[in-house]
Each structure stands twice: as C-alpha cells, then as structure tokens.
Tab-separated table of C-alpha atoms in Angstrom:
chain	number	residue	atom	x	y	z
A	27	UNK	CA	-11.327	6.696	18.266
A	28	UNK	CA	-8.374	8.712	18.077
A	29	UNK	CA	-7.226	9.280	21.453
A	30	UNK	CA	-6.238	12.716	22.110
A	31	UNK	CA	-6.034	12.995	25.930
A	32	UNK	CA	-3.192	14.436	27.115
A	33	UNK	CA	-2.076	16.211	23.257
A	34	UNK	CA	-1.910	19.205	22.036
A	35	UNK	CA	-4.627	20.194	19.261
A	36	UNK	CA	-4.158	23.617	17.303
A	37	UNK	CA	-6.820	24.784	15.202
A	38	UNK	CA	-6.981	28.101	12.907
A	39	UNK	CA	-10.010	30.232	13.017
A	40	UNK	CA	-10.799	28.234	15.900
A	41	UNK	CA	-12.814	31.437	18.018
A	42	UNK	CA	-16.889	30.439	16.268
A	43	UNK	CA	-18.324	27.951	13.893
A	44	UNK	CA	-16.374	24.720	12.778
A	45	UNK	CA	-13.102	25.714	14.631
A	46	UNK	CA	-15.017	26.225	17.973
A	47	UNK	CA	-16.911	22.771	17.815
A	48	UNK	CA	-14.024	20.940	16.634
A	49	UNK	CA	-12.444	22.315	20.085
A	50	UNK	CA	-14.947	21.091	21.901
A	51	UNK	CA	-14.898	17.615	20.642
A	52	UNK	CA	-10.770	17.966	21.535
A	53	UNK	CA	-11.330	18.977	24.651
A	54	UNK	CA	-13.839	16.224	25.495
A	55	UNK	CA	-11.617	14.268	24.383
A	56	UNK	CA	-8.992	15.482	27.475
A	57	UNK	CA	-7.130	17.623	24.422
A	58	UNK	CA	-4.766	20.725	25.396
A	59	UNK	CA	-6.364	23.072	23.067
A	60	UNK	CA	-4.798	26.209	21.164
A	61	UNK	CA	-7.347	28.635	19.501
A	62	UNK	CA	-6.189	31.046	16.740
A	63	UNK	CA	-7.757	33.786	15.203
A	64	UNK	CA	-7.401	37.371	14.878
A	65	UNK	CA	-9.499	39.148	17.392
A	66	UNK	CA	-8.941	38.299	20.880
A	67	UNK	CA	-12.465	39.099	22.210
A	68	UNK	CA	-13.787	36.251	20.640
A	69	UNK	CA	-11.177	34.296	21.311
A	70	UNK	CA	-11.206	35.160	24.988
A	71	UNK	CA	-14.991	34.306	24.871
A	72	UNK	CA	-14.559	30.429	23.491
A	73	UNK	CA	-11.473	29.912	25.563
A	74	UNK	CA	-13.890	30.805	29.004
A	75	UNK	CA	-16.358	28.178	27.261
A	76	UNK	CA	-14.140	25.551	26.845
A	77	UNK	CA	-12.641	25.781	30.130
A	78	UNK	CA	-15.777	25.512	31.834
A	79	UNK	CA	-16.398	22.201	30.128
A	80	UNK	CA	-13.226	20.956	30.542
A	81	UNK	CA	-13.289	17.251	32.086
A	82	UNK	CA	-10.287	18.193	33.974
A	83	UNK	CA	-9.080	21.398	35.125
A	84	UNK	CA	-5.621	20.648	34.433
A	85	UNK	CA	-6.329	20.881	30.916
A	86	UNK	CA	-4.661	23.976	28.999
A	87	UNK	CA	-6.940	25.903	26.627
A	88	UNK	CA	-5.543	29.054	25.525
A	89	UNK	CA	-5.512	31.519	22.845
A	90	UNK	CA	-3.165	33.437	20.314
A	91	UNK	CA	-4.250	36.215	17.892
A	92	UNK	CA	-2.778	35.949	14.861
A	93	UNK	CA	-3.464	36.687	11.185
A	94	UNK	CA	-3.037	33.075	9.850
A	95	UNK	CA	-2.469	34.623	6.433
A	96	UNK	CA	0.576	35.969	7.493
A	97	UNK	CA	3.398	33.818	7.963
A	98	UNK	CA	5.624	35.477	10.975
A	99	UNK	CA	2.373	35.288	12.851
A	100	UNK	CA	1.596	31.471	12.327
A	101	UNK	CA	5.340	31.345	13.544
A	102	UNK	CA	4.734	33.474	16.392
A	103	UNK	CA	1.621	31.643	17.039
A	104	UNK	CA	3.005	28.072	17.076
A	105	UNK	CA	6.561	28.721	18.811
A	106	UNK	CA	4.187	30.292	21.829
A	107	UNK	CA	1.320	27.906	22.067
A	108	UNK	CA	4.291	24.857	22.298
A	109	UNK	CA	5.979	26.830	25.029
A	110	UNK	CA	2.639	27.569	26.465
A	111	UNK	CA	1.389	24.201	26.457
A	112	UNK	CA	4.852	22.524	26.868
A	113	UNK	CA	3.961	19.498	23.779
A	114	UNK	CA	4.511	20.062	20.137
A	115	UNK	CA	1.179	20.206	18.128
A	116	UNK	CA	-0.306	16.171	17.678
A	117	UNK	CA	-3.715	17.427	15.560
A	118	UNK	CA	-3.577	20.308	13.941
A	119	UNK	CA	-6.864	22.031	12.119
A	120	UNK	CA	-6.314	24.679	9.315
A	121	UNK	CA	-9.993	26.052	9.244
A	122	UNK	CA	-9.229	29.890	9.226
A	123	UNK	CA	-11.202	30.736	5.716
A	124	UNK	CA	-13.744	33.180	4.331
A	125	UNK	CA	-16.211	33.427	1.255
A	126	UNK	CA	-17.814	36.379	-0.355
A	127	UNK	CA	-19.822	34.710	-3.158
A	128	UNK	CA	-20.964	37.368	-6.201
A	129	UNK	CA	-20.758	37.194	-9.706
A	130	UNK	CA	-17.833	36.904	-11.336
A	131	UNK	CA	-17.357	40.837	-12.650
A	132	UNK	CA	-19.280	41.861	-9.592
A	133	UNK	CA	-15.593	41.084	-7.893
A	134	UNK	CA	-12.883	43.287	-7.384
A	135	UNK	CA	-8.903	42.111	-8.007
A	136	UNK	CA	-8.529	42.548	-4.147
A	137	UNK	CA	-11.477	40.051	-3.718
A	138	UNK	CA	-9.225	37.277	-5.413
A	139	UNK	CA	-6.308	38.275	-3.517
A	140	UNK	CA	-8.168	38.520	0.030
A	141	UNK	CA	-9.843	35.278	-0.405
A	142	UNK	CA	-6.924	33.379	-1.513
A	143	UNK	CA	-4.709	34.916	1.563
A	144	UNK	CA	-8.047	34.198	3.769
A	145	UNK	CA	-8.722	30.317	2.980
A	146	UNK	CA	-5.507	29.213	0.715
A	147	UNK	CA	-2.054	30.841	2.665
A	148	UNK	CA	-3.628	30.346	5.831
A	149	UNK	CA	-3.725	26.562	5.108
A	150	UNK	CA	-0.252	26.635	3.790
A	151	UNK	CA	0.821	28.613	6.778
A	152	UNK	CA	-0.617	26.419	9.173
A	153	UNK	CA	0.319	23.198	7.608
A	154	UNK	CA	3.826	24.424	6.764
A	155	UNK	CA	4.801	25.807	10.047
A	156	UNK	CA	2.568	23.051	11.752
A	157	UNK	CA	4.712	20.195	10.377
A	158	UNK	CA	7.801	21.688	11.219
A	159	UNK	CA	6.515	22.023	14.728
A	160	UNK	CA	5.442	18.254	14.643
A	161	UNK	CA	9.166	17.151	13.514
A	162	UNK	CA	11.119	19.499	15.626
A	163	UNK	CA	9.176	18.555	19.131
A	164	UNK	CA	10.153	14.812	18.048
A	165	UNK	CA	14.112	15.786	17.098
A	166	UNK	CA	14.002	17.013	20.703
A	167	UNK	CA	12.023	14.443	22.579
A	168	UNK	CA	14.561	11.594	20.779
A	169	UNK	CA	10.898	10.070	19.594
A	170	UNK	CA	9.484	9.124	16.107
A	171	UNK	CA	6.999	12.187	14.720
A	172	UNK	CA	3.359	11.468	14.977
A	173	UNK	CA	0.061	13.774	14.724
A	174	UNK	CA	-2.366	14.989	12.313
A	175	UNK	CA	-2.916	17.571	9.658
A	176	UNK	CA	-6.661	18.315	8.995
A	177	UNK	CA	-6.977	20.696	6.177
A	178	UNK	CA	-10.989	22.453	5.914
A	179	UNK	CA	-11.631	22.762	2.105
A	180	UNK	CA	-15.219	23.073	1.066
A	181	UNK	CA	-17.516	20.841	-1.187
A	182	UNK	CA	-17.401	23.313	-3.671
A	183	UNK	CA	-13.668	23.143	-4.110
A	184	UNK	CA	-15.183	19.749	-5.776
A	185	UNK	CA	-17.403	21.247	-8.561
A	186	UNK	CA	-17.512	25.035	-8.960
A	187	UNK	CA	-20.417	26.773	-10.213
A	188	UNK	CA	-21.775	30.793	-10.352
A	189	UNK	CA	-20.739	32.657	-7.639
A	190	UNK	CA	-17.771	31.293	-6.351
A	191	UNK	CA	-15.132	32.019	-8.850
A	192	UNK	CA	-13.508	34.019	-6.133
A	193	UNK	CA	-13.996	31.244	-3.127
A	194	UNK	CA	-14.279	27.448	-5.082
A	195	UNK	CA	-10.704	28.367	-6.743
A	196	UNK	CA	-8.795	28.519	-2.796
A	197	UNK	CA	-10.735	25.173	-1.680
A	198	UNK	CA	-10.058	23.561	-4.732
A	199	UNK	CA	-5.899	24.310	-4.622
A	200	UNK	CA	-6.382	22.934	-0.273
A	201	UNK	CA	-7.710	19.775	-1.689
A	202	UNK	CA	-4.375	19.989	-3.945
A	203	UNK	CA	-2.366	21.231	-1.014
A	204	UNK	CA	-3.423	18.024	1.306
A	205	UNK	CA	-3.223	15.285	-1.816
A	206	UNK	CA	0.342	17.017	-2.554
A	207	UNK	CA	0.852	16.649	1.331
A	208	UNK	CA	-0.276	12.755	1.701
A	209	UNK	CA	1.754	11.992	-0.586
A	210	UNK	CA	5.023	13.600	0.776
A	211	UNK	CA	4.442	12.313	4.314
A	212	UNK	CA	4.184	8.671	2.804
A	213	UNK	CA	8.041	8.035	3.535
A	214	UNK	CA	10.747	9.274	5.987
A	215	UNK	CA	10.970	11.473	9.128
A	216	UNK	CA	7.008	12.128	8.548
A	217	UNK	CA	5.538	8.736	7.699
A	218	UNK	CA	3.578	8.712	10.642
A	219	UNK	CA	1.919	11.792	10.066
A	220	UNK	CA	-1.867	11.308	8.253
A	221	UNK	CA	-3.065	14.341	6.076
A	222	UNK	CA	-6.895	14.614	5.796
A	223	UNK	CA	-8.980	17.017	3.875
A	224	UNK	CA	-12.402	17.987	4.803
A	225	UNK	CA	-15.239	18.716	2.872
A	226	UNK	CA	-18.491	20.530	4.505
A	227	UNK	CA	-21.646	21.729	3.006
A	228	UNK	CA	-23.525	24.222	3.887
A	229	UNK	CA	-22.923	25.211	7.232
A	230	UNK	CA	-25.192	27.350	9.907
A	231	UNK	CA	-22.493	29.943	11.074
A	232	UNK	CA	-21.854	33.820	11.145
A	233	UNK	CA	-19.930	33.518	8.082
A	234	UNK	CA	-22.732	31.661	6.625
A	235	UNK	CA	-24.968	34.365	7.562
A	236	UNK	CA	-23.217	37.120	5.949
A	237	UNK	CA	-22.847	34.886	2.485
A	238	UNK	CA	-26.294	35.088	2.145
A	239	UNK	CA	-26.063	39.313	1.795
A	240	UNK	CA	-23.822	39.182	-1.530
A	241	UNK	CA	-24.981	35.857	-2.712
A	242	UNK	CA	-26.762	35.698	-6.073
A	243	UNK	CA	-29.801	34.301	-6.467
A	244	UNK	CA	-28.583	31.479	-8.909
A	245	UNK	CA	-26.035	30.794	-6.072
A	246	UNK	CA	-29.189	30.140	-3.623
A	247	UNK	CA	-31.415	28.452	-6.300
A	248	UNK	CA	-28.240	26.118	-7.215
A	249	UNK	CA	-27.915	25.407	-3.464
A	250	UNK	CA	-31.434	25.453	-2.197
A	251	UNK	CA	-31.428	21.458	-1.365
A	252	UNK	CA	-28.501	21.227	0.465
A	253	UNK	CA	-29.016	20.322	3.483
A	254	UNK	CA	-27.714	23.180	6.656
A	255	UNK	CA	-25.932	21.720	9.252
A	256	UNK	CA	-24.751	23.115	12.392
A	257	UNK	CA	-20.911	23.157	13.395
A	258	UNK	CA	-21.232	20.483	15.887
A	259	UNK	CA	-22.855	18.322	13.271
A	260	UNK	CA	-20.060	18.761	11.095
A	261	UNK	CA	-17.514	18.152	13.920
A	262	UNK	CA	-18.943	14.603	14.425
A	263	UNK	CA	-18.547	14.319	10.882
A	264	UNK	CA	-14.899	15.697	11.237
A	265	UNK	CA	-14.251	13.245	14.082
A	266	UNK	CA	-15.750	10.234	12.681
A	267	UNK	CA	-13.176	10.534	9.305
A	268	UNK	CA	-10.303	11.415	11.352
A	269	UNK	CA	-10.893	8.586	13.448
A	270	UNK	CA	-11.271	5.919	10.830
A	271	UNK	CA	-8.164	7.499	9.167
A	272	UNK	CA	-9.944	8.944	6.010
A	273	UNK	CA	-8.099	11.329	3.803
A	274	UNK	CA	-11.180	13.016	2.426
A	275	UNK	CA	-14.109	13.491	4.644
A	276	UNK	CA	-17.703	14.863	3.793
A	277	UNK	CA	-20.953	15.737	5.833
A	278	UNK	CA	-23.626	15.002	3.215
A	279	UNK	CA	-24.620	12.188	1.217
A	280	UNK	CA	-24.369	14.995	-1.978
A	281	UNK	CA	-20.251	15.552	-0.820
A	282	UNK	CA	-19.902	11.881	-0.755
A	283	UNK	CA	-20.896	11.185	-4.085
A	284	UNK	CA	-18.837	14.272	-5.206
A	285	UNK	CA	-16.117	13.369	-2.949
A	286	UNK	CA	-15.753	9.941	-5.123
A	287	UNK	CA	-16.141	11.428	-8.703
A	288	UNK	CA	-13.552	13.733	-7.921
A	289	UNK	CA	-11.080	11.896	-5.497
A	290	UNK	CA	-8.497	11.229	-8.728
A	291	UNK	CA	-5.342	9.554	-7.026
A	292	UNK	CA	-6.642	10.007	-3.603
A	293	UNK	CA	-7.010	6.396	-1.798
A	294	UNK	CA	-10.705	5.022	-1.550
A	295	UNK	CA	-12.043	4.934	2.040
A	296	UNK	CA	-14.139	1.745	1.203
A	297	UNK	CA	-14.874	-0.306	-1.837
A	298	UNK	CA	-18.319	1.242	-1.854
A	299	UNK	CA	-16.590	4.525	-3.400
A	300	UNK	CA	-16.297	2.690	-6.893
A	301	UNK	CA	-19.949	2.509	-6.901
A	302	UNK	CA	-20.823	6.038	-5.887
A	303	UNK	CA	-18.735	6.950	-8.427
A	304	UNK	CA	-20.817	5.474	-10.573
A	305	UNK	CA	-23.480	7.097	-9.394
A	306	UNK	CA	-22.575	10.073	-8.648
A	307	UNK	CA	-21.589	10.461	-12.621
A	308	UNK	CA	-25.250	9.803	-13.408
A	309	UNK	CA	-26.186	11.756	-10.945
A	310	UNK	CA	-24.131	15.005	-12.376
A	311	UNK	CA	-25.320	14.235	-15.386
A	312	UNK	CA	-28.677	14.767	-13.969
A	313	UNK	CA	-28.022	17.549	-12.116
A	314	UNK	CA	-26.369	19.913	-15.114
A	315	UNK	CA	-29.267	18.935	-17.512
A	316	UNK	CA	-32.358	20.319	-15.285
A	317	UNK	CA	-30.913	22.741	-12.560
A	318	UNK	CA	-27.209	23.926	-13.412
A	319	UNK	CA	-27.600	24.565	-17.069
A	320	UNK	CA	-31.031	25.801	-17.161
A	321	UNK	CA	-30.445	27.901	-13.592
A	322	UNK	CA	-27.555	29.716	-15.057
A	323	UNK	CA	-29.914	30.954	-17.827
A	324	UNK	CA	-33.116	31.625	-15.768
A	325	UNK	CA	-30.900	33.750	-13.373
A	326	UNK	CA	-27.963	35.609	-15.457
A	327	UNK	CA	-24.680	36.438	-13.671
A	328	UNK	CA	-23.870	38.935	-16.808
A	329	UNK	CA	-27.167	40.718	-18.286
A	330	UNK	CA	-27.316	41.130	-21.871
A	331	UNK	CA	-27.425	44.988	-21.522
A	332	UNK	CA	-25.088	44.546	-19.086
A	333	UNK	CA	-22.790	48.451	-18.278
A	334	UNK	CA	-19.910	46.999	-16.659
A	335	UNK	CA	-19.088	44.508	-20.114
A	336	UNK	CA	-20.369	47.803	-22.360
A	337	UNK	CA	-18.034	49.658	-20.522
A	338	UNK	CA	-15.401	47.271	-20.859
A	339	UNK	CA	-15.676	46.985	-24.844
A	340	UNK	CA	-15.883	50.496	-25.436
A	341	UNK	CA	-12.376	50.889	-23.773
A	342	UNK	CA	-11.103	48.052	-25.507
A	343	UNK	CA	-12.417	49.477	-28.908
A	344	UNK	CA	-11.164	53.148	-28.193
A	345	UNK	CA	-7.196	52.789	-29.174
A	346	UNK	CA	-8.338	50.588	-31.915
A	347	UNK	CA	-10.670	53.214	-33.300
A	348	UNK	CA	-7.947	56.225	-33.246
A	349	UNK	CA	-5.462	53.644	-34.498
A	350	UNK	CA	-7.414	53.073	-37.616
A	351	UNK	CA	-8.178	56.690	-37.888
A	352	UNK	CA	-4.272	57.019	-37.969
A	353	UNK	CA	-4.062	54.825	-41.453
C-alpha cells in the first residue's frame, strides 16, 4: 500500500465524483489533501466533508479555486497549497475533465477547443507545474525527488467510436501525455517519480448525468453493457494500481482487455496481459461485426437528407457554379 500519511496529495477537479473519492481514500490514508476546482462552494462543501472524517485533526485539507486550464492559475494554485500545507506535492491527481458527447457536425469549433482546454491542458498544467513542484521542494529539502503523477484519461481514449469525436481525441493525447511522461522520468533528477494513467468506464457522477442529455442514441446503444460504477468504486480501483505501481489502470474487465490491445510500448503489469491481448483482439473483432458496425447504421449520426451537409455542399458548389458561368 502506498503509504501516504503525513504527504501532501493534490488533485484537480477534486470538489465531486472521482476527485472527491480519491480524497477520501488520501485522507484515510492520514494524506494532507489539496482540492482544486473552479467554484469554491463546492469546494468549501467537500473540504467540511473531509475534515470531518479526518483520522486526525491535525491533518490539512484545504481548497484553491482555480481554472486548471489556465496555466497562471495551476501556478497560483500549487505555489499556495505548498505554502499552505508546508510539503511539496508527493501524489498528484490530474482529474479536472469534461465530455459533451454529440455527433460529430452536431459540434461547434468551440466544442473542440473547450474540451481539449477542459480534459487535455488541464492535465498538462497539472503535470507540468506539478513536477516542477515535486523537484523544487527536493532542491530545497537537500533530498532525492519522490511522488506520483496520476493522470485520469478515459477508456474511450482507447477505442473511439460515435459521439466522442470531441471528448475520445483529449483522453487519447493524456494516455500520450503520461507514456511520453514515463518515459522521461526513467533517468535523472526524476527517476523516482512513477507516472500512471487511469482508465474508468462509465462512471455514476453529475457529469455523467448531464452526458446523458446530448448523448446520441448510438452512443447509449454502443455503451448499454458497460457496467456503472460509482466514484468510490473507481477510487479502489485507482488505489489498488497505484499501489502495485501500474502505469495503466482500468475498472472493468472490458478496459482491461482494451487496456492490453492498446498498451503499445507501455510495460505489461503481469504476464497475463499477453493473453488478454489475445483475447481482447478476438473479442474486438466480435464486437465491430454485430454491435459497432451494424449500430452505426441502425442509428445514423449524419441522415441521408441530412440540412446541415446540404447546406454545406451548396456553399461549397456556389463559387464553383459562378466560376464556370465566368468561362
């Protein structure tokens, strides 16, 4: 078990859901707990929570609102919650992150953008700031740099399909962000800092909740057998990888056999991951032949007669028609 009594855990959109349970594994744990995220009701609300469970009253749980998107704030954020707390940051969770899954030209431009600030620069932000905070408390305490870096992606950064062009795209580049990251803290001043990357399904929380308003129904048919679990399911989950060390962790039997078909360079947790890859090949095979193929036809993200493409080819076709009109 990774012992955290007594250190300093930081974790992004840590005021509901994931973030919130994680906490309260930390602070079981004896953790000095920082909570980030932008509103401060709901952060003042978790912080009272955790503090009443609290195994010892000396421990510090606090709060800073911050846009993790933005970097001056993660800056902000970090520089105060070390002075606060008096330790540089030992685990550090980048969870902050949002979906809005729709069909592909049901999304606007700023959907992209938003999403990608939401889930993908908020990881960066954290995890770049974070580190330096990790390496500059040890410059200063004469010691060797140690902690973690815990990086939320999303299952469906492993295999996109209809309606999350706009979300699968940021949780795919955080997988890339943490292999990119293992790799780096291999050697030197950070070799004793472990990178993980984990990898929920479907999850029971607000956000989840207000998916299910914009998501299409070959989203939901596509998804209708995952399994829901609650945040502090997926915290155990959380804990029991970061415990054991894994780089990429999972909450579902499904993510696990995705998790190995998709790992690339990443380093096997077990020798049993060769053999789910097997099967999780055949299993994908499976998979696109009677739901994801034949869904996406049953339930059309683009209509035949569909206005927004006619409207889109007329406008292309315009200048072309006057052009030829010209000659």
């Amino acid at each position: 078990m990774l012992d955290l009594k007594n250190k300093h855990v930081f974790i992004t959109g840590g005021s509901a859901g994931l973030g919130l349970a994680i906490a309260k594994v930390a602070v079981a744990r004896g953790a000095h707990v920082c909570l980030i995220a932008r509103r401060q009701g709901p952060l003042d609300a978790a912080v009272a929570d955790l503090k009443a469970a609290a195994p010892n009253a000396a421990q510090q749980i606090i709060a800073e609102p911050a846009d993790c998107a933005v970097t001056s704030d993660m800056e902000r954020a970090f520089a105060n919650a070390v002075t606060r707390i008096g330790l540089p940051p030992f685990l550090i969770v980048a969870n902050a992150g949002t979906a809005v899954p729709k069909g592909f030209l049901d999304l606007t431009p700023q959907d992209f953008q938003w999403q990608m600030n939401v889930n993908y620069m908020s990881a960066v932000n954290a995890s770049h700031v974070g580190l330096r905070a990790i390496l500059e408390g040890a410059r200063r305490a004469g010691t060797t740099a140690e902690g973690r870096i815990a990086l939320v992606s999303s299952v469906v950064g492993l295999i996109g399909f209809s309606g999350y062009s706009a979300y699968g795209p940021t949780k795919a580049a955080i997988i890339s962000l943490g292999q990119c990251l293992r790799h780096e803290v291999l050697g030197g001043a950070a070799r004793h800092v472990k990178i993980h990357v984990f990898l929920p399904g479907t999850m029971d929380t607000p956000g989840f909740e207000q998916e299910q308003k914009t998501k299409p129904e070959l989203t939901k048919q596509l998804e209708k057998d995952d399994p829901i679990l609650s945040p502090d399911e997926c915290a155990k989950h959380f804990f029991n990888g970061v415990d054991k060390g894994h780089f990429q962790i999972t909450t579902t039997f499904t993510g696990e056999l995705l998790r190995c078909a998709g790992r690339m360079h990443a380093p096997a947790n077990n020798f049993l991951d060769y053999f789910k890859a097997l099967m999780a090949l055949i299993g994908l095979l499976f998979w696109r032949r009677t739901e994801l193929d034949p869904f996406a036809e049953k339930y059309p993200m683009i209509p035949d007669k569909s206005a927004a493409v006619a409207v889109a080819v007329d406008e292309e076709r315009a200048p072309l028609a006057e052009e030829n009109k010209d000659k």
